[in-house]
Structures are given as structure tokens and as C-alpha cells.
């Protein structure tokens, strides 16, 4: 891996764009956030969206000649990386005519998948095949995390040493009380039993995407989660007297140990809670609805309609003690949108006294989407959409990214509603920031 990273660096690549969802990208995102790229190594962008505005913004900013794309998917069948590959392959072919475009693409996947075949047929620079007995969200210490880490110039050996240290501390002969992961898993499970079924992860800035990684691990595995990294929200949490556990990261490479601790703890918590920690059965429901909507579009030419559904106030009229509000946004996550949403969340908590989660679509569909549909019936869902403002075609497909994003948004809300969950949708219109601000202010 490190030899490959050196080769990529010396061939003049300055940017790596990783196309992948959930466990196939969040570990790399966490590592890139924490380490950045070492001197002379390329930077890393994770692209795990179908929202046209974000895809256009990234496509416009790329210097294709110096960009390497990683298509990362264990199953090889996930729609997002597959269509993103089609888009970027065409872009590279347009931008650097005549060159060996396959050289700009790398695949990470399980052996024998359709992605492996495609990558070989399309002449990818390299195909990394992963051991198939690893669940997606438990795969950061495998090629899914390590190849991007090596490309960033991270010392992969040091990272793995820290994983090994934690795995020794969690060995089979270590009594449960002294085992850091069993202790954490048991704590999570026992707090859930006492009714504390929300976990807030507060981190320093460089670990915010590590929190996203933990969110996916827990939300798909145990169906219980709430994360928030803003200090203001943390204050509200502390004031509510919620138990706090603190882990200090002594040296960046020790993130490897934390990956291991949380994976093991999640398996322990899931087992104690009687939940299968390696399964995510409800994720499929939204995928099936999306597939139906896309087929309908291909037959009728009618794009999935994202009509307004209910309103925030009407939605919150159903709230009960212990419920949470899941805010999902199919919009470009600009800094201003993030700030406006942080205010909205704070005001929701202030007005109704509930915890909130925030997930951008379609990323959250591969993470907290499981919690929303398969977790306890304590979540109300507010979907915010801003999809129509731009569109991007997908070579070889009848649908565009806009149609796909709309089908994913509608598919998820339909799946939730079909389960009797309370839902609302607000279309953000042309000015997403202003719409969210107005909504937040109306709650004061
Ligand atoms: O690596 P794949 O097969 O593309 O899957 C991506 C993600 O999708 C999920 O299967 C959920 O849809 C996650 O568990 C997984 O990490």
C-alpha cells in the first residue's frame, strides 16, 4: 500500500476523490480530518452524495489531470459510487483527452463483485480486493481505511500498532471489568436499559468526522444514536445531567485504537441489547422505494415530486417525552447551511426539550437511516430538500443526479410514513440558508 502511495505521489497526483458510502468512506474521512495530508501527498475529498449542487461544485473545482478517484464499495452494487464513477470517468475523458484515463481510477471492493469486474474491464490503475468477511462499518482497519491513509502519507504501520495495542487490551483472557471495549459496550447497554437511549459525542474539531464514523457504527448496529459536536448543544446536554465519559486521544495514530475500541464496544452493546450488531435490515426499505421511484421515472418520465408534507409545528405536536427529532437534509452542506441548522436544532431543543440528530442525504441513509426506521418508535423526521436548483446528467443512465436524489429523499420519507412514523418535509427553495433561519427564528 505504501509503495502504491509513493507511486501515486511521484506520478504527480495532488488530489484524491473517494466515491463511497457509509463504512466505505467514513473511516477515510475521519483519518483525513485528523491527519490532513503529509507534505507532498495528495489531499482527500470524500464524495458521498447525489445532490447535484455538491457534485457540480466539486467537479468544477477539480484539476482532473492531477486527481485520482477511488471507487470504494464492498458489495460493488451501491448506487451512489457506481453513478459517481460514470460521471467522473466521463469528466476525466473529456478533460484529459488522449491520456490513459483508467490510470486515474482505483477500486476498493470485495473480490468477485461487479465492481471488481468493471474495474478490470475499464483498466483501473489498481484494484484492491478486501477480505469479504468484514462488515462495511467494521472495515476501517482494512483496505477501505488503509489505502486512503497511505495515500495521505499517514504511517499505516503506526496506525495498525495502535489497533494491535487496543486489541491486546481487549483480549479474551482480560477480565470484562478491565477490558476497555467490553466496559464501554456494557456501559452503553446498561444506560439504554435505564432509558438513556441517546449518545452524544462531543469532539474537538479534528475529530468531528470520527464522530460521524462512530455514529454510523452505532446507528446501523444498535439503532440508538445522537451526535452533536457543538459546544452550545453540549452545554444543554450537561445541564440535563446526562452521564459523560471522556476519552483523550494521546497522539493521532492512537485513533487506530479508538476505531477498535468502538467496534468491539458496539458488538458488545448490541449483543447485550439483543440486537444483531452486524446487520442493518431497515436500510433496504428506503433503497427498495428508491428503486421503484426510479423505475417509475424511466417508464413515465415523471420525476419524484418532493411536495411539502405537514409542517414542523404539526410534526412536533406528536412529540412525547424521550422522543428525538431527526433532521435530514438533501442540500449542499455549506458552512452557512451548517450554522443555520445548528441554530434550528438548538431552538428545537429549547422549545420542545428533545434531542435532535442531523444527517445529510444520502449519506445518512447508510447510517442513521437504520435508526430512524428500525430503532424504537421515538423518532420524528423532518426532511429538508433543496434538489431542484441544479442538475447533472449521468452518462449511460436515463435519470439524472437530481432525479436520483429526489427518489432517495422521497423513498426514505415514504418508507418512514409506511411504518407509521411521523414525518414532515420542507422544501428549502432557492435560498436554503434564509429558509432555515426563518424556521429557526419562528421557534424563539
Ligand atoms: O460498501 P458498500 O457495499 O458500497 O456499502 C456502503 C454502506 O452501505 C450500507 O450497506 C448501508 O446501506 C452500509 O452498511 C455500508 O457501509
Tab-separated table of C-alpha atoms and ligand atoms in Angstrom:
chain	number	residue	atom	x	y	z
A	1	UNK	CA	0.000	0.000	0.000
A	2	UNK	CA	2.746	2.398	0.928
A	3	UNK	CA	4.648	1.623	-2.272
A	4	UNK	CA	1.434	2.352	-4.185
A	5	UNK	CA	1.061	5.672	-2.333
A	6	UNK	CA	4.634	6.621	-3.215
A	7	UNK	CA	3.976	5.801	-6.867
A	8	UNK	CA	0.810	7.945	-6.905
A	9	UNK	CA	2.684	10.798	-5.284
A	10	UNK	CA	5.621	10.629	-7.658
A	11	UNK	CA	3.262	10.472	-10.641
A	12	UNK	CA	2.156	13.967	-9.668
A	13	UNK	CA	-1.325	13.313	-8.259
A	14	UNK	CA	-2.308	16.128	-5.916
A	15	UNK	CA	-5.907	15.203	-5.130
A	16	UNK	CA	-7.746	12.027	-4.270
A	17	UNK	CA	-11.541	11.916	-4.522
A	18	UNK	CA	-13.113	8.949	-2.770
A	19	UNK	CA	-16.531	7.842	-4.035
A	20	UNK	CA	-18.178	5.621	-1.439
A	21	UNK	CA	-20.895	5.434	1.167
A	22	UNK	CA	-21.051	4.685	4.905
A	23	UNK	CA	-18.397	2.268	6.065
A	24	UNK	CA	-16.631	2.524	2.730
A	25	UNK	CA	-15.839	6.210	3.179
A	26	UNK	CA	-16.395	7.496	6.720
A	27	UNK	CA	-13.219	5.935	8.163
A	28	UNK	CA	-11.158	7.602	5.429
A	29	UNK	CA	-12.965	10.878	6.096
A	30	UNK	CA	-12.148	10.642	9.810
A	31	UNK	CA	-8.475	9.942	9.066
A	32	UNK	CA	-8.199	12.756	6.565
A	33	UNK	CA	-9.829	15.154	9.005
A	34	UNK	CA	-7.439	14.221	11.790
A	35	UNK	CA	-4.175	13.970	9.849
A	36	UNK	CA	-4.662	16.052	6.737
A	37	UNK	CA	-2.129	15.089	4.093
A	38	UNK	CA	1.597	14.863	4.733
A	39	UNK	CA	3.998	17.081	2.779
A	40	UNK	CA	3.869	16.313	-0.935
A	41	UNK	CA	0.997	13.806	-0.620
A	42	UNK	CA	-2.407	14.455	-2.218
A	43	UNK	CA	-5.354	15.806	-0.279
A	44	UNK	CA	-8.522	13.745	0.075
A	45	UNK	CA	-12.137	14.652	-0.651
A	46	UNK	CA	-14.894	12.204	0.202
A	47	UNK	CA	-17.868	12.427	-2.116
A	48	UNK	CA	-20.846	10.547	-0.721
A	49	UNK	CA	-23.771	12.455	-2.144
A	50	UNK	CA	-26.117	12.580	-5.103
A	51	UNK	CA	-27.139	16.210	-4.548
A	52	UNK	CA	-26.370	17.909	-7.903
A	53	UNK	CA	-25.157	21.206	-6.428
A	54	UNK	CA	-22.400	19.449	-4.436
A	55	UNK	CA	-21.361	17.258	-7.371
A	56	UNK	CA	-21.170	20.299	-9.663
A	57	UNK	CA	-19.167	22.296	-7.129
A	58	UNK	CA	-16.604	19.504	-6.702
A	59	UNK	CA	-16.433	18.706	-10.433
A	60	UNK	CA	-15.828	22.380	-11.256
A	61	UNK	CA	-13.045	22.685	-8.701
A	62	UNK	CA	-11.038	19.629	-9.836
A	63	UNK	CA	-7.822	19.555	-11.770
A	64	UNK	CA	-8.537	16.183	-13.401
A	65	UNK	CA	-5.003	15.704	-14.598
A	66	UNK	CA	-3.773	15.623	-11.014
A	67	UNK	CA	-6.724	13.763	-9.492
A	68	UNK	CA	-7.009	10.101	-8.569
A	69	UNK	CA	-10.511	8.701	-7.956
A	70	UNK	CA	-11.149	5.812	-5.582
A	71	UNK	CA	-14.380	3.900	-6.152
A	72	UNK	CA	-14.968	2.204	-2.788
A	73	UNK	CA	-17.754	-0.297	-2.274
A	74	UNK	CA	-17.617	-3.653	-0.506
A	75	UNK	CA	-20.658	-5.011	-2.304
A	76	UNK	CA	-19.878	-3.210	-5.559
A	77	UNK	CA	-23.613	-2.695	-6.062
A	78	UNK	CA	-24.213	0.528	-4.137
A	79	UNK	CA	-25.848	3.004	-6.493
A	80	UNK	CA	-24.057	6.185	-5.389
A	81	UNK	CA	-20.410	5.205	-6.055
A	82	UNK	CA	-21.453	3.484	-9.286
A	83	UNK	CA	-23.146	6.534	-10.778
A	84	UNK	CA	-20.498	8.893	-9.413
A	85	UNK	CA	-17.911	6.753	-11.205
A	86	UNK	CA	-19.802	7.142	-14.506
A	87	UNK	CA	-19.880	10.895	-14.010
A	88	UNK	CA	-16.202	11.287	-13.148
A	89	UNK	CA	-14.983	8.820	-15.766
A	90	UNK	CA	-16.724	10.896	-18.435
A	91	UNK	CA	-15.349	14.095	-16.911
A	92	UNK	CA	-11.761	12.793	-16.922
A	93	UNK	CA	-12.170	11.554	-20.506
A	94	UNK	CA	-13.359	14.996	-21.568
A	95	UNK	CA	-10.715	16.915	-19.660
A	96	UNK	CA	-7.606	14.921	-20.485
A	97	UNK	CA	-8.287	13.675	-23.959
A	98	UNK	CA	-5.967	11.021	-25.299
A	99	UNK	CA	-4.419	10.118	-21.946
A	100	UNK	CA	-4.827	6.745	-20.233
A	101	UNK	CA	-7.874	7.683	-18.183
A	102	UNK	CA	-8.072	4.304	-16.404
A	103	UNK	CA	-4.874	5.359	-14.676
A	104	UNK	CA	-6.900	7.905	-12.716
A	105	UNK	CA	-9.142	5.283	-11.114
A	106	UNK	CA	-8.660	2.819	-8.282
A	107	UNK	CA	-11.231	0.401	-6.852
A	108	UNK	CA	-11.538	-0.992	-3.343
A	109	UNK	CA	-14.115	-3.777	-3.163
A	110	UNK	CA	-14.724	-7.372	-2.212
A	111	UNK	CA	-13.330	-9.993	-4.564
A	112	UNK	CA	-15.772	-11.313	-7.160
A	113	UNK	CA	-18.033	-8.241	-7.128
A	114	UNK	CA	-19.374	-6.454	-10.187
A	115	UNK	CA	-17.149	-3.523	-9.254
A	116	UNK	CA	-14.052	-5.709	-9.404
A	117	UNK	CA	-15.064	-6.857	-12.886
A	118	UNK	CA	-15.855	-3.339	-14.065
A	119	UNK	CA	-12.565	-2.000	-12.715
A	120	UNK	CA	-10.580	-4.664	-14.540
A	121	UNK	CA	-12.537	-4.161	-17.789
A	122	UNK	CA	-12.188	-0.380	-17.588
A	123	UNK	CA	-8.445	-0.610	-16.987
A	124	UNK	CA	-8.291	0.874	-13.491
A	125	UNK	CA	-4.816	1.707	-12.266
A	126	UNK	CA	-5.241	-0.701	-9.378
A	127	UNK	CA	-7.927	-2.933	-7.866
A	128	UNK	CA	-7.656	-3.619	-4.130
A	129	UNK	CA	-9.778	-6.584	-3.059
A	130	UNK	CA	-10.742	-6.813	0.576
A	131	UNK	CA	-11.456	-9.833	2.793
A	132	UNK	CA	-15.225	-10.413	2.336
A	133	UNK	CA	-15.884	-11.500	5.936
A	134	UNK	CA	-15.710	-7.920	7.238
A	135	UNK	CA	-18.884	-5.858	7.676
A	136	UNK	CA	-18.785	-2.463	5.930
A	137	UNK	CA	-18.841	-0.337	9.055
A	138	UNK	CA	-16.179	-2.536	10.694
A	139	UNK	CA	-13.812	-2.163	7.747
A	140	UNK	CA	-11.725	0.903	8.576
A	141	UNK	CA	-8.671	-1.163	9.578
A	142	UNK	CA	-8.866	-2.996	6.256
A	143	UNK	CA	-8.086	-1.654	2.772
A	144	UNK	CA	-11.076	0.725	2.968
A	145	UNK	CA	-9.319	2.820	5.607
A	146	UNK	CA	-5.703	1.902	4.977
A	147	UNK	CA	-5.399	2.648	1.247
A	148	UNK	CA	-6.672	6.233	1.680
A	149	UNK	CA	-4.485	6.545	4.802
A	150	UNK	CA	-1.380	5.524	2.859
A	151	UNK	CA	-2.281	7.946	0.041
A	152	UNK	CA	-2.441	10.766	2.609
A	153	UNK	CA	1.063	9.857	3.760
A	154	UNK	CA	-0.108	8.501	7.129
A	155	UNK	CA	2.228	5.932	8.693
A	156	UNK	CA	-0.031	2.891	8.311
A	157	UNK	CA	2.289	0.730	10.433
A	158	UNK	CA	1.919	3.092	13.402
A	159	UNK	CA	-1.839	3.155	12.940
A	160	UNK	CA	-2.000	-0.632	12.968
A	161	UNK	CA	0.315	-0.826	16.007
A	162	UNK	CA	-2.209	1.200	17.959
A	163	UNK	CA	-5.025	-1.082	16.779
A	164	UNK	CA	-2.995	-4.041	17.987
A	165	UNK	CA	-2.333	-2.454	21.382
A	166	UNK	CA	-6.060	-1.965	21.934
A	167	UNK	CA	-6.851	-5.439	20.654
A	168	UNK	CA	-4.398	-6.884	23.217
A	169	UNK	CA	-6.025	-4.812	25.980
A	170	UNK	CA	-9.356	-6.294	24.870
A	171	UNK	CA	-8.043	-9.868	24.657
A	172	UNK	CA	-10.148	-12.902	25.513
A	173	UNK	CA	-8.284	-13.517	28.779
A	174	UNK	CA	-8.735	-9.955	30.070
A	175	UNK	CA	-11.470	-9.800	32.751
A	176	UNK	CA	-14.527	-7.893	31.498
A	177	UNK	CA	-14.058	-5.070	34.024
A	178	UNK	CA	-10.539	-4.343	32.770
A	179	UNK	CA	-11.438	-4.649	29.105
A	180	UNK	CA	-11.837	-1.098	27.680
A	181	UNK	CA	-14.261	-2.120	24.939
A	182	UNK	CA	-16.361	-4.525	26.986
A	183	UNK	CA	-16.586	-1.831	29.662
A	184	UNK	CA	-17.773	0.774	27.134
A	185	UNK	CA	-20.199	-1.601	25.427
A	186	UNK	CA	-21.646	-2.720	28.758
A	187	UNK	CA	-21.981	0.896	29.874
A	188	UNK	CA	-23.879	1.849	26.708
A	189	UNK	CA	-26.186	-1.170	27.046
A	190	UNK	CA	-26.866	-0.576	30.738
A	191	UNK	CA	-27.614	3.123	30.199
A	192	UNK	CA	-30.031	2.152	27.419
A	193	UNK	CA	-31.703	-0.233	29.851
A	194	UNK	CA	-32.126	2.690	32.257
A	195	UNK	CA	-33.828	4.672	29.499
A	196	UNK	CA	-30.814	6.729	28.407
A	197	UNK	CA	-31.043	5.832	24.758
A	198	UNK	CA	-29.250	8.801	23.148
A	199	UNK	CA	-25.482	9.018	22.868
A	200	UNK	CA	-23.968	12.447	22.310
A	201	UNK	CA	-20.407	12.506	21.029
A	202	UNK	CA	-18.573	15.755	21.606
A	203	UNK	CA	-15.155	16.075	19.998
A	204	UNK	CA	-12.556	18.643	19.173
A	205	UNK	CA	-12.771	19.913	15.606
A	206	UNK	CA	-10.295	17.493	14.045
A	207	UNK	CA	-12.281	14.547	15.387
A	208	UNK	CA	-15.702	15.625	14.140
A	209	UNK	CA	-15.677	13.120	11.341
A	210	UNK	CA	-14.532	10.400	13.732
A	211	UNK	CA	-17.861	11.109	15.475
A	212	UNK	CA	-19.627	10.606	12.132
A	213	UNK	CA	-17.859	7.265	11.810
A	214	UNK	CA	-18.970	6.234	15.337
A	215	UNK	CA	-22.473	7.455	14.505
A	216	UNK	CA	-22.725	5.069	11.564
A	217	UNK	CA	-21.216	2.213	13.540
A	218	UNK	CA	-23.700	2.593	16.382
A	219	UNK	CA	-26.749	3.662	14.407
A	220	UNK	CA	-26.650	0.799	11.940
A	221	UNK	CA	-25.618	-1.734	14.570
A	222	UNK	CA	-27.684	-0.912	17.643
A	223	UNK	CA	-30.244	1.537	16.293
A	224	UNK	CA	-29.508	4.088	19.018
A	225	UNK	CA	-27.738	7.373	18.409
A	226	UNK	CA	-27.495	11.146	18.642
A	227	UNK	CA	-24.323	13.061	17.998
A	228	UNK	CA	-23.547	16.724	18.175
A	229	UNK	CA	-20.205	18.430	18.287
A	230	UNK	CA	-21.155	21.991	19.043
A	231	UNK	CA	-20.251	23.400	22.414
A	232	UNK	CA	-23.561	25.151	22.814
A	233	UNK	CA	-25.520	21.978	22.434
A	234	UNK	CA	-23.104	20.187	24.783
A	235	UNK	CA	-23.939	22.746	27.450
A	236	UNK	CA	-27.620	21.900	27.120
A	237	UNK	CA	-26.743	18.212	27.406
A	238	UNK	CA	-24.592	18.702	30.520
A	239	UNK	CA	-27.237	20.809	32.172
A	240	UNK	CA	-29.682	17.955	31.666
A	241	UNK	CA	-27.441	15.820	33.944
A	242	UNK	CA	-26.530	13.234	31.320
A	243	UNK	CA	-23.621	10.878	32.234
A	244	UNK	CA	-20.398	11.797	30.437
A	245	UNK	CA	-17.463	9.502	29.530
A	246	UNK	CA	-14.268	11.112	28.280
A	247	UNK	CA	-11.511	9.594	26.137
A	248	UNK	CA	-8.366	11.592	25.451
A	249	UNK	CA	-6.538	10.846	22.247
A	250	UNK	CA	-2.842	10.833	23.138
A	251	UNK	CA	-1.221	11.055	19.713
A	252	UNK	CA	-3.072	10.999	16.412
A	253	UNK	CA	-2.065	7.455	15.459
A	254	UNK	CA	-3.959	6.210	18.503
A	255	UNK	CA	-7.132	6.804	16.512
A	256	UNK	CA	-6.493	3.197	15.405
A	257	UNK	CA	-7.085	2.054	18.993
A	258	UNK	CA	-10.284	4.114	19.162
A	259	UNK	CA	-11.594	2.542	15.971
A	260	UNK	CA	-11.037	-0.855	17.533
A	261	UNK	CA	-12.485	0.114	20.937
A	262	UNK	CA	-15.721	1.422	19.414
A	263	UNK	CA	-16.144	-1.507	17.027
A	264	UNK	CA	-15.723	-4.020	19.831
A	265	UNK	CA	-17.911	-1.968	22.208
A	266	UNK	CA	-20.650	-1.750	19.573
A	267	UNK	CA	-20.675	-5.514	19.168
A	268	UNK	CA	-20.822	-5.941	22.977
A	269	UNK	CA	-23.606	-3.360	23.356
A	270	UNK	CA	-25.609	-4.890	20.502
A	271	UNK	CA	-25.272	-8.345	21.977
A	272	UNK	CA	-26.329	-7.199	25.482
A	273	UNK	CA	-29.280	-5.317	23.983
A	274	UNK	CA	-30.343	-8.365	21.996
A	275	UNK	CA	-29.723	-6.635	18.636
A	276	UNK	CA	-27.697	-8.117	15.782
A	277	UNK	CA	-24.737	-5.718	15.583
A	278	UNK	CA	-23.657	-6.818	12.100
A	279	UNK	CA	-26.948	-6.326	10.302
A	280	UNK	CA	-28.878	-3.257	9.026
A	281	UNK	CA	-32.180	-4.714	7.789
A	282	UNK	CA	-34.174	-1.484	7.529
A	283	UNK	CA	-31.704	0.314	5.269
A	284	UNK	CA	-33.068	-1.819	2.451
A	285	UNK	CA	-36.605	-0.388	2.752
A	286	UNK	CA	-35.591	3.064	1.539
A	287	UNK	CA	-33.394	1.535	-1.183
A	288	UNK	CA	-36.359	-0.502	-2.476
A	289	UNK	CA	-38.617	2.569	-2.574
A	290	UNK	CA	-35.912	4.495	-4.424
A	291	UNK	CA	-35.600	1.718	-6.987
A	292	UNK	CA	-39.390	1.756	-7.526
A	293	UNK	CA	-39.395	5.536	-7.988
A	294	UNK	CA	-36.532	5.379	-10.480
A	295	UNK	CA	-38.308	2.641	-12.459
A	296	UNK	CA	-41.454	4.768	-12.449
A	297	UNK	CA	-39.452	7.733	-13.732
A	298	UNK	CA	-37.930	5.653	-16.509
A	299	UNK	CA	-41.402	4.472	-17.595
A	300	UNK	CA	-43.357	7.672	-17.214
A	301	UNK	CA	-40.780	10.459	-17.347
A	302	UNK	CA	-42.325	11.803	-14.108
A	303	UNK	CA	-39.652	12.812	-11.573
A	304	UNK	CA	-40.464	12.003	-7.920
A	305	UNK	CA	-42.348	15.001	-6.507
A	306	UNK	CA	-40.981	16.461	-3.297
A	307	UNK	CA	-44.156	18.209	-2.136
A	308	UNK	CA	-44.276	19.866	1.246
A	309	UNK	CA	-45.569	17.432	3.848
A	310	UNK	CA	-47.063	18.696	7.118
A	311	UNK	CA	-45.060	21.396	8.999
A	312	UNK	CA	-42.553	21.444	11.844
A	313	UNK	CA	-45.161	22.602	14.362
A	314	UNK	CA	-47.662	19.977	13.261
A	315	UNK	CA	-44.921	17.342	13.364
A	316	UNK	CA	-43.873	18.339	16.870
A	317	UNK	CA	-47.465	18.206	18.101
A	318	UNK	CA	-46.887	14.425	18.207
A	319	UNK	CA	-43.769	14.615	20.386
A	320	UNK	CA	-43.646	12.551	23.583
A	321	UNK	CA	-41.101	12.543	26.414
A	322	UNK	CA	-37.897	10.804	25.319
A	323	UNK	CA	-38.544	11.305	21.581
A	324	UNK	CA	-35.963	12.826	19.251
A	325	UNK	CA	-36.219	14.858	16.078
A	326	UNK	CA	-34.227	13.503	13.132
A	327	UNK	CA	-33.449	16.329	10.726
A	328	UNK	CA	-32.343	15.079	7.338
A	329	UNK	CA	-31.163	17.439	4.634
A	330	UNK	CA	-30.821	16.790	0.933
A	331	UNK	CA	-28.913	20.015	0.348
A	332	UNK	CA	-25.377	21.235	-0.149
A	333	UNK	CA	-23.747	21.294	3.319
A	334	UNK	CA	-22.149	24.720	3.059
A	335	UNK	CA	-20.770	26.376	6.208
A	336	UNK	CA	-23.743	28.760	6.268
A	337	UNK	CA	-26.255	25.948	5.955
A	338	UNK	CA	-24.482	24.137	8.809
A	339	UNK	CA	-24.693	27.213	11.044
A	340	UNK	CA	-28.349	27.801	10.278
A	341	UNK	CA	-29.130	24.131	11.009
A	342	UNK	CA	-27.186	24.285	14.293
A	343	UNK	CA	-29.456	27.190	15.352
A	344	UNK	CA	-32.534	25.304	14.253
A	345	UNK	CA	-31.501	22.294	16.344
A	346	UNK	CA	-30.804	24.426	19.371
A	347	UNK	CA	-34.176	26.143	19.072
A	348	UNK	CA	-35.994	22.832	18.660
A	349	UNK	CA	-34.335	21.536	21.834
A	350	UNK	CA	-35.111	24.828	23.598
A	351	UNK	CA	-38.794	24.792	22.610
A	352	UNK	CA	-39.690	21.107	22.891
A	353	UNK	CA	-36.897	19.738	25.123
A	354	UNK	CA	-35.950	16.968	22.697
A	355	UNK	CA	-32.640	15.738	21.334
A	356	UNK	CA	-32.057	16.194	17.611
A	357	UNK	CA	-29.913	14.430	15.028
A	358	UNK	CA	-28.758	15.876	11.733
A	359	UNK	CA	-27.829	13.858	8.679
A	360	UNK	CA	-27.192	14.878	5.094
A	361	UNK	CA	-28.793	12.749	2.415
A	362	UNK	CA	-27.991	10.324	1.028
A	363	UNK	CA	-25.111	9.804	3.499
A	364	UNK	CA	-27.439	9.305	6.455
A	365	UNK	CA	-29.343	6.586	4.564
A	366	UNK	CA	-26.269	4.410	5.099
A	367	UNK	CA	-26.048	5.324	8.783
A	368	UNK	CA	-28.822	6.754	10.952
A	369	UNK	CA	-31.354	5.753	8.281
A	370	UNK	CA	-31.346	2.379	10.043
A	371	UNK	CA	-32.077	4.014	13.401
A	372	UNK	CA	-34.925	6.137	12.025
A	373	UNK	CA	-36.721	3.144	10.550
A	374	UNK	CA	-35.552	0.214	12.650
A	375	UNK	CA	-34.982	1.841	16.049
A	376	UNK	CA	-37.560	2.450	18.759
A	377	UNK	CA	-40.636	4.388	17.656
A	378	UNK	CA	-39.317	7.558	19.293
A	379	UNK	CA	-38.094	9.484	16.269
A	380	UNK	CA	-39.921	12.189	14.360
A	381	UNK	CA	-38.441	13.005	10.959
A	382	UNK	CA	-38.094	16.417	9.386
A	383	UNK	CA	-36.802	16.258	5.834
A	384	UNK	CA	-35.369	19.398	4.233
A	385	UNK	CA	-34.818	19.383	0.485
A	386	UNK	CA	-33.029	21.601	-1.979
A	387	UNK	CA	-32.532	19.420	-5.000
A	388	UNK	CA	-34.118	21.191	-7.938
A	389	UNK	CA	-31.760	24.143	-8.133
A	390	UNK	CA	-29.197	22.477	-10.365
A	391	UNK	CA	-28.889	19.202	-12.189
A	392	UNK	CA	-26.192	16.922	-13.520
A	393	UNK	CA	-26.692	14.134	-16.051
A	394	UNK	CA	-25.337	10.621	-15.509
A	395	UNK	CA	-23.709	9.081	-18.597
A	396	UNK	CA	-25.478	5.874	-19.608
A	397	UNK	CA	-28.475	6.405	-17.287
A	398	UNK	CA	-31.910	7.748	-18.085
A	399	UNK	CA	-32.124	9.518	-14.739
A	400	UNK	CA	-30.060	12.493	-13.570
A	401	UNK	CA	-28.448	13.034	-10.169
A	402	UNK	CA	-31.361	15.349	-9.339
A	403	UNK	CA	-33.903	12.624	-10.080
A	404	UNK	CA	-31.873	10.099	-8.083
A	405	UNK	CA	-31.562	12.426	-5.069
A	406	UNK	CA	-35.297	13.173	-5.229
A	407	UNK	CA	-36.069	9.435	-5.414
A	408	UNK	CA	-33.840	8.827	-2.393
A	409	UNK	CA	-35.461	11.642	-0.399
A	410	UNK	CA	-38.986	10.603	-1.314
A	411	UNK	CA	-38.160	6.906	-0.939
A	412	UNK	CA	-36.971	7.423	2.615
A	413	UNK	CA	-39.884	9.591	3.743
A	414	UNK	CA	-42.344	7.152	2.137
A	415	UNK	CA	-40.648	4.228	3.918
A	416	UNK	CA	-40.886	6.054	7.248
A	417	UNK	CA	-44.516	7.024	6.705
A	418	UNK	CA	-45.369	3.447	5.704
A	419	UNK	CA	-44.112	2.395	9.122
A	420	UNK	CA	-46.405	4.874	10.823
A	421	UNK	CA	-43.596	7.270	11.785
A	422	UNK	CA	-44.404	10.983	11.999
A	423	UNK	CA	-42.781	12.889	9.136
A	424	UNK	CA	-42.653	16.349	7.579
A	425	UNK	CA	-40.930	17.773	4.519
A	426	UNK	CA	-39.973	21.376	3.894
A	427	UNK	CA	-38.634	22.452	0.543
A	428	UNK	CA	-35.798	24.912	1.152
A	429	UNK	CA	-36.279	26.786	-2.117
A	430	UNK	CA	-33.544	28.814	-3.763
A	431	UNK	CA	-32.175	30.300	-0.523
A	432	UNK	CA	-31.660	27.366	1.844
A	433	UNK	CA	-29.886	29.425	4.488
A	434	UNK	CA	-32.667	32.007	4.716
A	435	UNK	CA	-35.398	29.365	4.842
A	436	UNK	CA	-33.691	27.508	7.693
A	437	UNK	CA	-33.017	30.779	9.534
A	438	UNK	CA	-36.667	31.808	9.217
A	439	UNK	CA	-37.749	28.434	10.524
A	440	UNK	CA	-35.301	28.612	13.437
A	441	UNK	CA	-36.378	32.142	14.341
A	442	UNK	CA	-40.041	31.185	14.288
A	443	UNK	CA	-39.356	28.876	17.245
A	444	UNK	CA	-37.966	31.550	19.560
B	1	LIG	O1	-19.528	-0.720	0.771
B	1	LIG	P1	-20.883	-0.798	0.181
B	1	LIG	O2	-21.288	-2.203	-0.133
B	1	LIG	O3	-20.992	0.106	-1.006
B	1	LIG	O4	-21.906	-0.297	1.248
B	1	LIG	C1	-21.843	1.012	1.756
B	1	LIG	C2	-22.657	1.168	3.001
B	1	LIG	O5	-23.989	0.822	2.736
B	1	LIG	C3	-24.537	0.084	3.844
B	1	LIG	O6	-24.636	-1.219	3.452
B	1	LIG	C4	-25.871	0.544	4.210
B	1	LIG	O7	-26.618	0.808	3.094
B	1	LIG	C5	-23.508	0.253	4.938
B	1	LIG	O8	-23.593	-0.712	5.901
B	1	LIG	C6	-22.253	0.262	4.155
B	1	LIG	O9	-21.195	0.751	4.901
